[in-house]
PDB file of C-alpha atoms in Angstrom:
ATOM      1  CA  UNK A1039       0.000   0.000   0.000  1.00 66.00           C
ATOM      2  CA  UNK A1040       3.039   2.376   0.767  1.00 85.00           C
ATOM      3  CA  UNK A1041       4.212   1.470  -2.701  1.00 90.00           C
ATOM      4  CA  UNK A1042       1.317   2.753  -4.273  1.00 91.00           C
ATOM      5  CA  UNK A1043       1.297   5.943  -2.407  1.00 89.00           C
ATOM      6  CA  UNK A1044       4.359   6.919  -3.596  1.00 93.00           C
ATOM      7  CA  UNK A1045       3.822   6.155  -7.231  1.00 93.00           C
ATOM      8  CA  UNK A1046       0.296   8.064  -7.219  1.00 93.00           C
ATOM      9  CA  UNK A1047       2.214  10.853  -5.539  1.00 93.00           C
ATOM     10  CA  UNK A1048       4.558  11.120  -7.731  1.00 94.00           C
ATOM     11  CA  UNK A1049       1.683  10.752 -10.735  1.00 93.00           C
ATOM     12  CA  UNK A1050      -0.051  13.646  -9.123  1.00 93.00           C
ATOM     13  CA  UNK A1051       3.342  15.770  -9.362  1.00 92.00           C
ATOM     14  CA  UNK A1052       3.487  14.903 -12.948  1.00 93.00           C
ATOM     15  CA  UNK A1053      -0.154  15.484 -13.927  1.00 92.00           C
ATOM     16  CA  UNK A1054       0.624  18.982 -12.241  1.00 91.00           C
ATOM     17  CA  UNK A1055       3.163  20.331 -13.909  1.00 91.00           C
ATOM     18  CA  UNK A1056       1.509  19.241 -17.051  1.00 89.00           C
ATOM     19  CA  UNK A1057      -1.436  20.864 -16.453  1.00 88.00           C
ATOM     20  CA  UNK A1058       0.335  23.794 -15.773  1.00 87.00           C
ATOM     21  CA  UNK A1059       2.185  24.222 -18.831  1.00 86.00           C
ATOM     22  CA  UNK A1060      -0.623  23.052 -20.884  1.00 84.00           C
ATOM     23  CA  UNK A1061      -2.652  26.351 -19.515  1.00 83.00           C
ATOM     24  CA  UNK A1062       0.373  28.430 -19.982  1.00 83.00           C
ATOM     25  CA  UNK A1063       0.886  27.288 -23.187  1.00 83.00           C
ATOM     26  CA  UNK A1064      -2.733  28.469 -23.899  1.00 81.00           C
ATOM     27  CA  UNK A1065      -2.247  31.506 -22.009  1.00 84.00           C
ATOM     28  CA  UNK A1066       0.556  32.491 -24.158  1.00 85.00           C
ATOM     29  CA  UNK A1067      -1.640  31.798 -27.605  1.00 87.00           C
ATOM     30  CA  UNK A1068      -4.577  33.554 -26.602  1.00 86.00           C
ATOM     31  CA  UNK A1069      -2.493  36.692 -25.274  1.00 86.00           C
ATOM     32  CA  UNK A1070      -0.607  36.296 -28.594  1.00 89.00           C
ATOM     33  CA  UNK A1071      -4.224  36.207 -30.962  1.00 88.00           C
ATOM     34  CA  UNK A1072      -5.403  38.841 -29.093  1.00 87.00           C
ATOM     35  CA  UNK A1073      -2.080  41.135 -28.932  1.00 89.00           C
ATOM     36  CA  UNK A1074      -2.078  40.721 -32.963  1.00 91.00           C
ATOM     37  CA  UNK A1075      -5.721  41.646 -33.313  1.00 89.00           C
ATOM     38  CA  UNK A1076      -5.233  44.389 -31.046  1.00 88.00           C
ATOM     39  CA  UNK A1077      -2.251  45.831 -33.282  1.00 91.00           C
ATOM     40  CA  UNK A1078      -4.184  44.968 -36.893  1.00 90.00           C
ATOM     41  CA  UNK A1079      -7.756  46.557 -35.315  1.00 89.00           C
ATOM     42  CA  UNK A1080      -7.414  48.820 -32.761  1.00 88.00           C
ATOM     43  CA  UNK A1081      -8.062  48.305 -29.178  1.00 87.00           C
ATOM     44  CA  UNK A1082     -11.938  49.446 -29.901  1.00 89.00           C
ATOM     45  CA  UNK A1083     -12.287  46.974 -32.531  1.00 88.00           C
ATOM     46  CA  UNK A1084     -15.456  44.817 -32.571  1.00 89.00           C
ATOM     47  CA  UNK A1085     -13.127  41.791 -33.257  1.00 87.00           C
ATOM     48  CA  UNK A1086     -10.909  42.436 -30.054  1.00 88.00           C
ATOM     49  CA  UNK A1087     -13.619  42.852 -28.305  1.00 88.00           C
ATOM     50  CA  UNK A1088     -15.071  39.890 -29.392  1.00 88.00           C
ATOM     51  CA  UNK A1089     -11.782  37.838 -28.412  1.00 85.00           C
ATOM     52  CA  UNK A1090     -11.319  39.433 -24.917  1.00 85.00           C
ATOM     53  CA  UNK A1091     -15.097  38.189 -24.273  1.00 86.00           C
ATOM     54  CA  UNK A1092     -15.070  34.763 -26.068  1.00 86.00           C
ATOM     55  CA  UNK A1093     -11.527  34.018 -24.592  1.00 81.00           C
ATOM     56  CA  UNK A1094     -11.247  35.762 -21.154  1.00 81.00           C
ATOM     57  CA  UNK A1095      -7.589  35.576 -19.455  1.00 79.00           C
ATOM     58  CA  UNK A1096      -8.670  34.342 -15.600  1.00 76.00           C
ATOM     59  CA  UNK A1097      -8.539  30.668 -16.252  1.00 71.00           C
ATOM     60  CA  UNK A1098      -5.700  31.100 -17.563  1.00 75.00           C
ATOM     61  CA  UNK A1099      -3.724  33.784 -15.826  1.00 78.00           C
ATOM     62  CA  UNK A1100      -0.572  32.857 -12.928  1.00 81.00           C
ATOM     63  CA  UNK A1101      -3.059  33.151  -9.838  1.00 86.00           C
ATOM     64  CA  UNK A1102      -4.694  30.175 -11.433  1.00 83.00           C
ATOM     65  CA  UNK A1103      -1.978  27.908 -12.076  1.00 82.00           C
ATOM     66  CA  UNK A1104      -0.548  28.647  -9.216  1.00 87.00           C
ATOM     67  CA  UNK A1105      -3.908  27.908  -6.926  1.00 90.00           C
ATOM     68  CA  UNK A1106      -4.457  24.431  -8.993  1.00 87.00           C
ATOM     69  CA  UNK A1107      -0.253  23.854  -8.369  1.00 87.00           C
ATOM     70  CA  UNK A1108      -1.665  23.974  -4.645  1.00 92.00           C
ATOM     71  CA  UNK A1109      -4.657  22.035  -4.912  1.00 93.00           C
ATOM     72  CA  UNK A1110      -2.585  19.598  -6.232  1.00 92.00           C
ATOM     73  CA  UNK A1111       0.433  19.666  -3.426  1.00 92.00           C
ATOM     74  CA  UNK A1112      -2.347  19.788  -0.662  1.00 93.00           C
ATOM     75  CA  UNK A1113      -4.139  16.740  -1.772  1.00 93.00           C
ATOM     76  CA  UNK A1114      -1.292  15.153  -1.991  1.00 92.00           C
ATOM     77  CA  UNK A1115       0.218  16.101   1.444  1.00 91.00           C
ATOM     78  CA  UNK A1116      -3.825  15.136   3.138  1.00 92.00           C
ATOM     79  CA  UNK A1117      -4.354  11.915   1.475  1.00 91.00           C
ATOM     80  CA  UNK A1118      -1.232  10.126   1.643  1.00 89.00           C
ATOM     81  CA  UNK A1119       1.293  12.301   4.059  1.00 86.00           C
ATOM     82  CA  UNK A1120       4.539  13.563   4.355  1.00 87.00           C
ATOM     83  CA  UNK A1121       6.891  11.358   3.074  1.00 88.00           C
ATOM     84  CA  UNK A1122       4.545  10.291  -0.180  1.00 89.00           C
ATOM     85  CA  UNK A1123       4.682  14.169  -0.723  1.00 91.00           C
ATOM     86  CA  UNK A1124       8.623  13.626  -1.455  1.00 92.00           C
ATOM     87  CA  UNK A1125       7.249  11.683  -4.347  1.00 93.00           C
ATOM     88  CA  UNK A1126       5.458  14.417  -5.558  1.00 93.00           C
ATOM     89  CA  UNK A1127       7.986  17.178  -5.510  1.00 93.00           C
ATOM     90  CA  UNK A1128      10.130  14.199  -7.558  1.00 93.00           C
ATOM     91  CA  UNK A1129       7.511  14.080  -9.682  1.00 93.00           C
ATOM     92  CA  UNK A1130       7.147  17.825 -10.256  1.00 92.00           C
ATOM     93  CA  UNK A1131      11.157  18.049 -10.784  1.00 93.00           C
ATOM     94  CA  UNK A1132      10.645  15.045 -12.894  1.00 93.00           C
ATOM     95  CA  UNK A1133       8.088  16.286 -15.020  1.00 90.00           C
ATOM     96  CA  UNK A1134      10.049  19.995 -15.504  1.00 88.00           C
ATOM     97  CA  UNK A1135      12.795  18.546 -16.351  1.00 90.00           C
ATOM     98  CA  UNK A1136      11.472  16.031 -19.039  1.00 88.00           C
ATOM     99  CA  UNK A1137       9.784  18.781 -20.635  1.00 83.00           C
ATOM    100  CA  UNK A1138      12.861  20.380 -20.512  1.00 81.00           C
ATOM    101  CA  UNK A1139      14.779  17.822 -22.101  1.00 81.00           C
ATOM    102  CA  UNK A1140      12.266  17.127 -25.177  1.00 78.00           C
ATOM    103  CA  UNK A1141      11.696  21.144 -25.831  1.00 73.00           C
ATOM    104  CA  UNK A1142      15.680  20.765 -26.024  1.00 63.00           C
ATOM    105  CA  UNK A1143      16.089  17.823 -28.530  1.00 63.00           C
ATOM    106  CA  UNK A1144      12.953  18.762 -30.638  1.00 58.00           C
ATOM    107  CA  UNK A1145      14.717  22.219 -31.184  1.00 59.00           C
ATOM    108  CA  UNK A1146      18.121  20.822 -32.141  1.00 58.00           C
ATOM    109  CA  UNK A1147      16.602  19.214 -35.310  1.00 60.00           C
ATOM    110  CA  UNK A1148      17.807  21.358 -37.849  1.00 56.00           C
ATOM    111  CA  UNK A1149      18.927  20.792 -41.332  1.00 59.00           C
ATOM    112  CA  UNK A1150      21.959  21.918 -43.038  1.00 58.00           C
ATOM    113  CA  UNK A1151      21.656  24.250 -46.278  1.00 60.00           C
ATOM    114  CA  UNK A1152      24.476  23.958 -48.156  1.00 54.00           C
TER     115      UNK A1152
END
């Protein structure tokens, strides 16, 4: 049962962190879409407008990923305890770093021109 604990912790960690970038990553295209159509339109625009209502920034802004980041840590620490929460911090490292290291190899694909 300990066993088990420790691997859903350290699930948990990783399911956070991906969360979190997924909704950053959607953070940063909506601000983008917006930014552009701000810039082509005018801030007045009916189509910026438009975008800031259809596409508001609160679930997606830091306050939010950072409350869910807690949600996350706290059910971890009140279900299965202190040292299953060591698995979860591992997890979140983990799951940084392995999004590190694929960002990093997917942008070293480039071809030579000769």
């Amino acid at each position: 049962m300990e066993l088990i604990g420790y691997l859903l912790s350290f699930l948990l960690g990783i399911l956070a962190v991906s969360i979190y970038y997924k909704n950053l990553w959607c953070y940063a295209k909506v601000k983008a879409k917006r930014e552009k159509i701000k810039v082509k339109y005018g801030e007045n625009s009916k189509w910026y407008l438009y975008l800031k209502r259809r596409f508001p920034l609160t679930k997606c802004n830091i306050i939010f990923r950072l409350l869910l980041f807690l949600v996350f840590a706290t059910f971890t620490l009140r279900v299965f305890g202190e040292k299953p929460f060591l698995a979860f911090v591992g997890g979140v490292v983990f799951g940084n770093l392995a999004l590190f290291f694929l960002n990093f190899s997917a942008t070293q694909k480039v071809t030579k021109r000769e």
